[in-house]
Amino acid sequence: MSSVLVSPLTQRIILFTGGAVGMAASLFILVTYGKYRASGRTRNRMVFFLSLCDFLFAMKFFITACLIGHLEQFSPNHITSTYDDPCFWIGAYANFIATASRSWNMMISIRLLRTFPARSDVKQSGWPYHAFVWTYASLNTAVLIGLKGFGKGHSGCWIADKNYILIFSIAPTMLFLILSFAIMIVMHVRIKRATRDRLTSDALVQKELYFRVQLMKFTLVFVVIWITPIVTEMLHYFGLEYNPLSFMRLVSLSIQSLLNSLVWATSPNFIKFIKAGINSREETTGLLHTSSL
């Protein structure tokens, strides 16, 4: 499969668009999460950190878009960078954030499995999830820095050597996807069984069940969106490249951010929270008008 070169202008348009979409979608979750959490109505802290990683990754699009031409980052010649090359450190930054994002998706799936069935009034410690995500992302990136594995790759400033791509990107991501998909199936069966056996009559259990259904939607987005990047990585590993797919790998996190924001915004509880806020402001406005009469 031959490589199809894309003009610098097209690259900039794709990167600026992907960055804008990713940052806007992630920022929507981050901002509304703060207000939503203040009301005591959400426990989606993992979604918050996932969105934070997605926002930081989207910033990379703007950096690379501004530097296209200077970095020659989409050259068909995949040359590993050196420590004094800006593309090297852009790749390290992108790898750390993307690895953390994928890890948070995995942690959401694991939390689904290990805390069901459970009551919503039982608190779960979040430090093991943080320990795994940030330790794994740091070690993954640190090893690649030591190996000088970042640079001008097939989809920009990222992992440059295709052998490193297999070990540090494809294999872990495929494992995360397989495990997330398996957990999603198991949770679907468990929830169906709980509903069939009428185990959800308790109000707290119903709330916890709904919480897990919402988390399953984020897991579904992760599994579906990351299929294309994995296919792209595999093609590159076997020496088969096609630039449109490479750009899909670039914008996959932005698409994921957009879909995650839609899942977040269409949550019935979130809609109720927004309506309650609107009604509260209307009541406050009415009281102010009344008091001024």
mmCIF file of C-alpha atoms in Angstrom:
data_model
loop_
_atom_site.group_PDB
_atom_site.id
_atom_site.type_symbol
_atom_site.label_atom_id
_atom_site.label_comp_id
_atom_site.label_asym_id
_atom_site.label_seq_id
_atom_site.Cartn_x
_atom_site.Cartn_y
_atom_site.Cartn_z
ATOM 1 C CA MET A 1 0.000 0.000 0.000
ATOM 2 C CA SER A 2 1.594 3.233 -1.058
ATOM 3 C CA SER A 3 1.970 6.296 1.076
ATOM 4 C CA VAL A 4 -0.196 9.274 0.130
ATOM 5 C CA LEU A 5 1.379 12.598 0.978
ATOM 6 C CA VAL A 6 -0.784 15.384 2.311
ATOM 7 C CA SER A 7 0.018 19.071 1.791
ATOM 8 C CA PRO A 8 1.130 21.198 4.767
ATOM 9 C CA LEU A 9 -2.053 23.298 4.440
ATOM 10 C CA THR A 10 -4.241 20.185 4.701
ATOM 11 C CA GLN A 11 -2.194 19.004 7.667
ATOM 12 C CA ARG A 12 -2.723 22.322 9.447
ATOM 13 C CA ILE A 13 -6.472 22.288 8.786
ATOM 14 C CA ILE A 14 -6.807 18.748 10.132
ATOM 15 C CA LEU A 15 -4.686 19.459 13.188
ATOM 16 C CA PHE A 16 -6.308 22.795 14.042
ATOM 17 C CA THR A 17 -9.775 21.290 13.599
ATOM 18 C CA GLY A 18 -8.944 18.215 15.648
ATOM 19 C CA GLY A 19 -7.372 20.341 18.355
ATOM 20 C CA ALA A 20 -10.302 22.757 18.534
ATOM 21 C CA VAL A 21 -12.872 19.952 18.688
ATOM 22 C CA GLY A 22 -10.898 17.986 21.279
ATOM 23 C CA MET A 23 -10.237 20.961 23.526
ATOM 24 C CA ALA A 24 -13.803 22.284 23.347
ATOM 25 C CA ALA A 25 -15.362 18.878 24.056
ATOM 26 C CA SER A 26 -13.000 18.106 26.934
ATOM 27 C CA LEU A 27 -13.315 21.608 28.374
ATOM 28 C CA PHE A 28 -17.101 21.230 28.405
ATOM 29 C CA ILE A 29 -16.790 18.171 30.654
ATOM 30 C CA LEU A 30 -14.129 19.754 32.863
ATOM 31 C CA VAL A 31 -16.098 22.968 33.463
ATOM 32 C CA THR A 32 -19.486 21.356 33.977
ATOM 33 C CA TYR A 33 -17.946 18.661 36.170
ATOM 34 C CA GLY A 34 -16.840 21.305 38.654
ATOM 35 C CA LYS A 35 -20.349 22.720 38.979
ATOM 36 C CA TYR A 36 -21.964 19.283 38.838
ATOM 37 C CA ARG A 37 -19.709 17.909 41.571
ATOM 38 C CA ALA A 38 -20.305 20.924 43.806
ATOM 39 C CA SER A 39 -23.944 19.872 43.952
ATOM 40 C CA GLY A 40 -22.935 16.418 45.205
ATOM 41 C CA ARG A 41 -24.581 14.708 42.230
ATOM 42 C CA THR A 42 -21.637 13.102 40.489
ATOM 43 C CA ARG A 43 -18.857 10.644 41.298
ATOM 44 C CA ASN A 44 -17.362 10.485 37.812
ATOM 45 C CA ARG A 45 -13.878 11.545 38.894
ATOM 46 C CA MET A 46 -12.285 9.154 36.414
ATOM 47 C CA VAL A 47 -14.171 10.835 33.593
ATOM 48 C CA PHE A 48 -12.767 14.150 34.817
ATOM 49 C CA PHE A 49 -9.162 12.921 34.648
ATOM 50 C CA LEU A 50 -9.816 11.231 31.304
ATOM 51 C CA SER A 51 -11.109 14.533 29.932
ATOM 52 C CA LEU A 52 -8.144 16.395 31.414
ATOM 53 C CA CYS A 53 -5.766 14.094 29.527
ATOM 54 C CA ASP A 54 -7.777 14.497 26.328
ATOM 55 C CA PHE A 55 -7.670 18.287 26.684
ATOM 56 C CA LEU A 56 -3.900 18.290 27.175
ATOM 57 C CA PHE A 57 -3.452 15.973 24.198
ATOM 58 C CA ALA A 58 -5.562 18.214 21.968
ATOM 59 C CA MET A 59 -3.143 21.058 22.754
ATOM 60 C CA LYS A 60 -0.472 19.023 20.970
ATOM 61 C CA PHE A 61 -2.418 19.480 17.712
ATOM 62 C CA PHE A 62 -1.957 23.248 17.858
ATOM 63 C CA ILE A 63 1.752 22.927 18.645
ATOM 64 C CA THR A 64 2.428 20.589 15.720
ATOM 65 C CA ALA A 65 0.213 22.595 13.354
ATOM 66 C CA CYS A 66 2.293 25.706 14.041
ATOM 67 C CA LEU A 67 5.549 23.818 13.544
ATOM 68 C CA ILE A 68 4.669 21.930 10.332
ATOM 69 C CA GLY A 69 7.327 22.630 7.737
ATOM 70 C CA HIS A 70 9.992 23.221 10.351
ATOM 71 C CA LEU A 71 9.653 19.689 11.726
ATOM 72 C CA GLU A 72 8.833 17.999 8.410
ATOM 73 C CA GLN A 73 6.968 15.645 10.681
ATOM 74 C CA PHE A 74 4.929 13.858 8.036
ATOM 75 C CA SER A 75 7.883 12.949 5.867
ATOM 76 C CA PRO A 76 7.732 9.371 4.521
ATOM 77 C CA ASN A 77 11.240 8.895 5.917
ATOM 78 C CA HIS A 78 10.794 7.852 9.538
ATOM 79 C CA ILE A 79 13.894 9.195 11.248
ATOM 80 C CA THR A 80 14.362 8.858 14.975
ATOM 81 C CA SER A 81 14.997 12.267 16.546
ATOM 82 C CA THR A 82 17.711 13.297 18.927
ATOM 83 C CA TYR A 83 17.310 15.015 22.277
ATOM 84 C CA ASP A 84 17.872 18.467 20.776
ATOM 85 C CA ASP A 85 15.017 18.058 18.273
ATOM 86 C CA PRO A 86 11.710 19.712 19.352
ATOM 87 C CA CYS A 87 9.821 16.872 17.667
ATOM 88 C CA PHE A 88 11.388 14.432 20.116
ATOM 89 C CA TRP A 89 9.930 16.184 23.163
ATOM 90 C CA ILE A 90 6.580 16.821 21.481
ATOM 91 C CA GLY A 91 6.433 13.081 20.886
ATOM 92 C CA ALA A 92 7.325 12.360 24.517
ATOM 93 C CA TYR A 93 4.602 14.747 25.721
ATOM 94 C CA ALA A 94 2.037 13.215 23.356
ATOM 95 C CA ASN A 95 2.948 9.673 24.381
ATOM 96 C CA PHE A 96 2.654 10.419 28.112
ATOM 97 C CA ILE A 97 -0.759 12.060 27.779
ATOM 98 C CA ALA A 98 -2.144 9.501 25.296
ATOM 99 C CA THR A 99 -0.926 6.612 27.465
ATOM 100 C CA ALA A 100 -2.572 8.175 30.507
ATOM 101 C CA SER A 101 -5.808 8.667 28.560
ATOM 102 C CA ARG A 102 -5.926 5.036 27.443
ATOM 103 C CA SER A 103 -5.088 3.951 30.989
ATOM 104 C CA TRP A 104 -7.973 5.966 32.443
ATOM 105 C CA ASN A 105 -10.299 4.240 29.985
ATOM 106 C CA MET A 106 -8.984 0.922 31.255
ATOM 107 C CA MET A 107 -9.443 2.002 34.876
ATOM 108 C CA ILE A 108 -13.061 2.946 34.173
ATOM 109 C CA SER A 109 -13.645 -0.584 32.896
ATOM 110 C CA ILE A 110 -11.930 -2.152 35.902
ATOM 111 C CA ARG A 111 -13.949 -0.039 38.307
ATOM 112 C CA LEU A 112 -17.095 -1.231 36.567
ATOM 113 C CA LEU A 113 -16.140 -4.832 37.234
ATOM 114 C CA ARG A 114 -14.762 -4.672 40.755
ATOM 115 C CA THR A 115 -17.455 -2.490 42.325
ATOM 116 C CA PHE A 116 -20.563 -4.275 41.054
ATOM 117 C CA PRO A 117 -22.811 -4.984 42.823
ATOM 118 C CA ALA A 118 -22.247 -2.236 45.372
ATOM 119 C CA ARG A 119 -24.204 0.470 47.117
ATOM 120 C CA SER A 120 -23.579 4.083 46.211
ATOM 121 C CA ASP A 121 -23.118 4.996 49.865
ATOM 122 C CA VAL A 122 -19.952 2.853 50.071
ATOM 123 C CA LYS A 123 -16.904 4.951 49.206
ATOM 124 C CA GLN A 124 -14.217 3.512 46.944
ATOM 125 C CA SER A 125 -10.588 4.586 47.197
ATOM 126 C CA GLY A 126 -9.225 6.143 44.022
ATOM 127 C CA TRP A 127 -5.496 6.066 44.785
ATOM 128 C CA PRO A 128 -4.803 2.599 43.227
ATOM 129 C CA TYR A 129 -6.193 3.854 39.910
ATOM 130 C CA HIS A 130 -4.079 7.010 40.042
ATOM 131 C CA ALA A 131 -1.009 4.987 41.007
ATOM 132 C CA PHE A 132 -1.399 2.715 37.991
ATOM 133 C CA VAL A 133 -2.211 5.413 35.430
ATOM 134 C CA TRP A 134 0.547 7.885 36.258
ATOM 135 C CA THR A 135 3.182 5.248 37.047
ATOM 136 C CA TYR A 136 2.539 3.320 33.843
ATOM 137 C CA ALA A 137 2.441 6.465 31.664
ATOM 138 C CA SER A 138 5.655 7.752 33.274
ATOM 139 C CA LEU A 139 7.548 4.463 32.912
ATOM 140 C CA ASN A 140 6.365 3.930 29.340
ATOM 141 C CA THR A 141 7.522 7.409 28.334
ATOM 142 C CA ALA A 142 10.756 7.339 30.362
ATOM 143 C CA VAL A 143 11.902 4.083 28.768
ATOM 144 C CA LEU A 144 11.242 5.471 25.282
ATOM 145 C CA ILE A 145 13.148 8.656 26.138
ATOM 146 C CA GLY A 146 16.083 6.526 27.217
ATOM 147 C CA LEU A 147 15.886 4.531 23.981
ATOM 148 C CA LYS A 148 15.539 7.717 21.903
ATOM 149 C CA GLY A 149 12.332 6.267 20.534
ATOM 150 C CA PHE A 150 10.510 9.509 19.808
ATOM 151 C CA GLY A 151 10.719 11.587 16.683
ATOM 152 C CA LYS A 152 9.349 12.024 13.184
ATOM 153 C CA GLY A 153 6.961 9.122 12.790
ATOM 154 C CA HIS A 154 4.238 8.122 10.366
ATOM 155 C CA SER A 155 1.636 10.265 12.113
ATOM 156 C CA GLY A 156 3.670 13.161 13.391
ATOM 157 C CA CYS A 157 5.926 13.649 16.379
ATOM 158 C CA TRP A 158 5.414 10.426 18.253
ATOM 159 C CA ILE A 159 7.084 7.036 18.578
ATOM 160 C CA ALA A 160 9.471 6.961 15.630
ATOM 161 C CA ASP A 161 10.797 3.395 15.557
ATOM 162 C CA LYS A 162 8.208 0.825 14.456
ATOM 163 C CA ASN A 163 9.680 -1.876 16.719
ATOM 164 C CA TYR A 164 9.104 0.376 19.714
ATOM 165 C CA ILE A 165 5.577 1.039 18.452
ATOM 166 C CA LEU A 166 4.747 -2.664 18.750
ATOM 167 C CA ILE A 167 6.085 -2.983 22.296
ATOM 168 C CA PHE A 168 5.061 0.337 23.817
ATOM 169 C CA SER A 169 1.878 1.270 21.912
ATOM 170 C CA ILE A 170 0.150 -1.513 19.970
ATOM 171 C CA ALA A 171 0.408 -4.336 22.495
ATOM 172 C CA PRO A 172 -0.737 -2.368 25.585
ATOM 173 C CA THR A 173 -3.563 -0.652 23.695
ATOM 174 C CA MET A 174 -4.805 -3.947 22.234
ATOM 175 C CA LEU A 175 -4.730 -5.465 25.720
ATOM 176 C CA PHE A 176 -6.707 -2.524 27.117
ATOM 177 C CA LEU A 177 -9.252 -2.787 24.290
ATOM 178 C CA ILE A 178 -9.730 -6.537 24.686
ATOM 179 C CA LEU A 179 -10.076 -6.306 28.460
ATOM 180 C CA SER A 180 -12.449 -3.329 28.224
ATOM 181 C CA PHE A 181 -14.634 -5.116 25.683
ATOM 182 C CA ALA A 182 -14.698 -8.288 27.798
ATOM 183 C CA ILE A 183 -15.600 -6.320 30.932
ATOM 184 C CA MET A 184 -18.340 -4.487 29.039
ATOM 185 C CA ILE A 185 -19.872 -7.821 27.987
ATOM 186 C CA VAL A 186 -19.635 -9.222 31.526
ATOM 187 C CA MET A 187 -21.231 -6.078 32.971
ATOM 188 C CA HIS A 188 -24.036 -6.204 30.409
ATOM 189 C CA VAL A 189 -24.816 -9.783 31.469
ATOM 190 C CA ARG A 190 -24.669 -8.887 35.163
ATOM 191 C CA ILE A 191 -26.945 -5.892 34.768
ATOM 192 C CA LYS A 192 -29.445 -7.881 32.713
ATOM 193 C CA ARG A 193 -29.424 -10.608 35.352
ATOM 194 C CA ALA A 194 -29.895 -8.101 38.194
ATOM 195 C CA THR A 195 -32.834 -6.527 36.349
ATOM 196 C CA ARG A 196 -34.376 -9.910 35.566
ATOM 197 C CA ASP A 197 -34.041 -11.106 39.169
ATOM 198 C CA ARG A 198 -35.579 -7.851 40.461
ATOM 199 C CA LEU A 199 -32.483 -7.018 42.480
ATOM 200 C CA THR A 200 -32.757 -3.311 41.724
ATOM 201 C CA SER A 201 -35.798 -2.356 43.801
ATOM 202 C CA ASP A 202 -33.659 -0.560 46.382
ATOM 203 C CA ALA A 203 -33.252 3.119 45.485
ATOM 204 C CA LEU A 204 -29.513 3.161 46.222
ATOM 205 C CA VAL A 205 -28.964 0.036 44.142
ATOM 206 C CA GLN A 206 -30.890 1.613 41.270
ATOM 207 C CA LYS A 207 -28.691 4.695 41.467
ATOM 208 C CA GLU A 208 -25.542 2.555 41.453
ATOM 209 C CA LEU A 209 -26.834 0.518 38.526
ATOM 210 C CA TYR A 210 -27.481 3.661 36.515
ATOM 211 C CA PHE A 211 -23.992 4.940 37.364
ATOM 212 C CA ARG A 212 -22.473 1.788 35.876
ATOM 213 C CA VAL A 213 -24.568 1.982 32.741
ATOM 214 C CA GLN A 214 -23.217 5.491 32.179
ATOM 215 C CA LEU A 215 -19.627 4.318 32.673
ATOM 216 C CA MET A 216 -20.246 1.509 30.179
ATOM 217 C CA LYS A 217 -21.003 4.125 27.528
ATOM 218 C CA PHE A 218 -17.559 5.682 28.006
ATOM 219 C CA THR A 219 -16.030 2.209 27.705
ATOM 220 C CA LEU A 220 -17.962 1.602 24.491
ATOM 221 C CA VAL A 221 -16.647 4.860 23.013
ATOM 222 C CA PHE A 222 -13.082 3.846 23.891
ATOM 223 C CA VAL A 223 -13.396 0.412 22.278
ATOM 224 C CA VAL A 224 -14.987 1.710 19.062
ATOM 225 C CA ILE A 225 -12.767 4.769 18.535
ATOM 226 C CA TRP A 226 -9.421 3.080 19.113
ATOM 227 C CA ILE A 227 -9.928 0.353 16.495
ATOM 228 C CA THR A 228 -8.734 2.644 13.672
ATOM 229 C CA PRO A 229 -5.519 3.771 15.459
ATOM 230 C CA ILE A 230 -4.654 0.151 16.211
ATOM 231 C CA VAL A 231 -5.188 -0.819 12.550
ATOM 232 C CA THR A 232 -2.985 2.127 11.502
ATOM 233 C CA GLU A 233 -0.238 1.130 13.925
ATOM 234 C CA MET A 234 -0.324 -2.471 12.690
ATOM 235 C CA LEU A 235 -0.139 -1.387 9.054
ATOM 236 C CA HIS A 236 2.864 0.777 9.835
ATOM 237 C CA TYR A 237 4.559 -2.021 11.744
ATOM 238 C CA PHE A 238 4.293 -4.316 8.710
ATOM 239 C CA GLY A 239 5.461 -1.588 6.352
ATOM 240 C CA LEU A 240 2.037 -0.710 4.942
ATOM 241 C CA GLU A 241 1.122 2.948 5.189
ATOM 242 C CA TYR A 242 -1.795 5.073 4.134
ATOM 243 C CA ASN A 243 -1.814 8.696 5.258
ATOM 244 C CA PRO A 244 -5.584 9.181 5.690
ATOM 245 C CA LEU A 245 -5.542 6.406 8.294
ATOM 246 C CA SER A 246 -2.504 8.030 9.907
ATOM 247 C CA PHE A 247 -4.488 11.234 10.318
ATOM 248 C CA MET A 248 -7.374 9.229 11.786
ATOM 249 C CA ARG A 249 -4.915 8.076 14.436
ATOM 250 C CA LEU A 250 -4.054 11.702 15.097
ATOM 251 C CA VAL A 251 -7.647 12.851 15.587
ATOM 252 C CA SER A 252 -8.924 9.712 17.325
ATOM 253 C CA LEU A 253 -8.610 11.284 20.765
ATOM 254 C CA SER A 254 -10.488 14.370 19.566
ATOM 255 C CA ILE A 255 -13.305 12.196 18.229
ATOM 256 C CA GLN A 256 -13.301 10.307 21.521
ATOM 257 C CA SER A 257 -13.497 13.600 23.418
ATOM 258 C CA LEU A 258 -16.452 14.691 21.314
ATOM 259 C CA LEU A 259 -18.347 11.433 21.866
ATOM 260 C CA ASN A 260 -17.522 11.453 25.583
ATOM 261 C CA SER A 261 -18.943 14.966 25.858
ATOM 262 C CA LEU A 262 -22.130 13.762 24.140
ATOM 263 C CA VAL A 263 -22.424 10.864 26.602
ATOM 264 C CA TRP A 264 -21.863 13.319 29.443
ATOM 265 C CA ALA A 265 -24.341 15.895 28.141
ATOM 266 C CA THR A 266 -27.114 13.373 27.397
ATOM 267 C CA SER A 267 -27.019 11.807 30.845
ATOM 268 C CA PRO A 268 -30.548 12.112 32.326
ATOM 269 C CA ASN A 269 -29.135 13.109 35.715
ATOM 270 C CA PHE A 270 -26.984 15.793 34.119
ATOM 271 C CA ILE A 271 -29.974 17.141 32.204
ATOM 272 C CA LYS A 272 -31.950 17.250 35.457
ATOM 273 C CA PHE A 273 -29.068 19.118 37.089
ATOM 274 C CA ILE A 274 -28.988 21.700 34.277
ATOM 275 C CA LYS A 275 -32.761 22.157 34.438
ATOM 276 C CA ALA A 276 -32.586 22.527 38.208
ATOM 277 C CA GLY A 277 -29.936 25.218 37.795
ATOM 278 C CA ILE A 278 -32.076 27.070 35.242
ATOM 279 C CA ASN A 279 -35.151 26.865 37.476
ATOM 280 C CA SER A 280 -33.119 28.067 40.447
ATOM 281 C CA ARG A 281 -31.891 31.104 38.518
ATOM 282 C CA GLU A 282 -35.430 31.845 37.361
ATOM 283 C CA GLU A 283 -36.700 31.674 40.932
ATOM 284 C CA THR A 284 -33.889 33.944 42.103
ATOM 285 C CA THR A 285 -34.636 36.417 39.323
ATOM 286 C CA GLY A 286 -38.323 36.333 40.242
ATOM 287 C CA LEU A 287 -37.557 37.026 43.877
ATOM 288 C CA LEU A 288 -35.348 39.972 42.904
ATOM 289 C CA HIS A 289 -38.067 41.420 40.720
ATOM 290 C CA THR A 290 -40.633 40.937 43.492
ATOM 291 C CA SER A 291 -38.443 42.556 46.118
ATOM 292 C CA SER A 292 -37.906 45.568 43.904
ATOM 293 C CA LEU A 293 -41.629 46.251 43.604
#
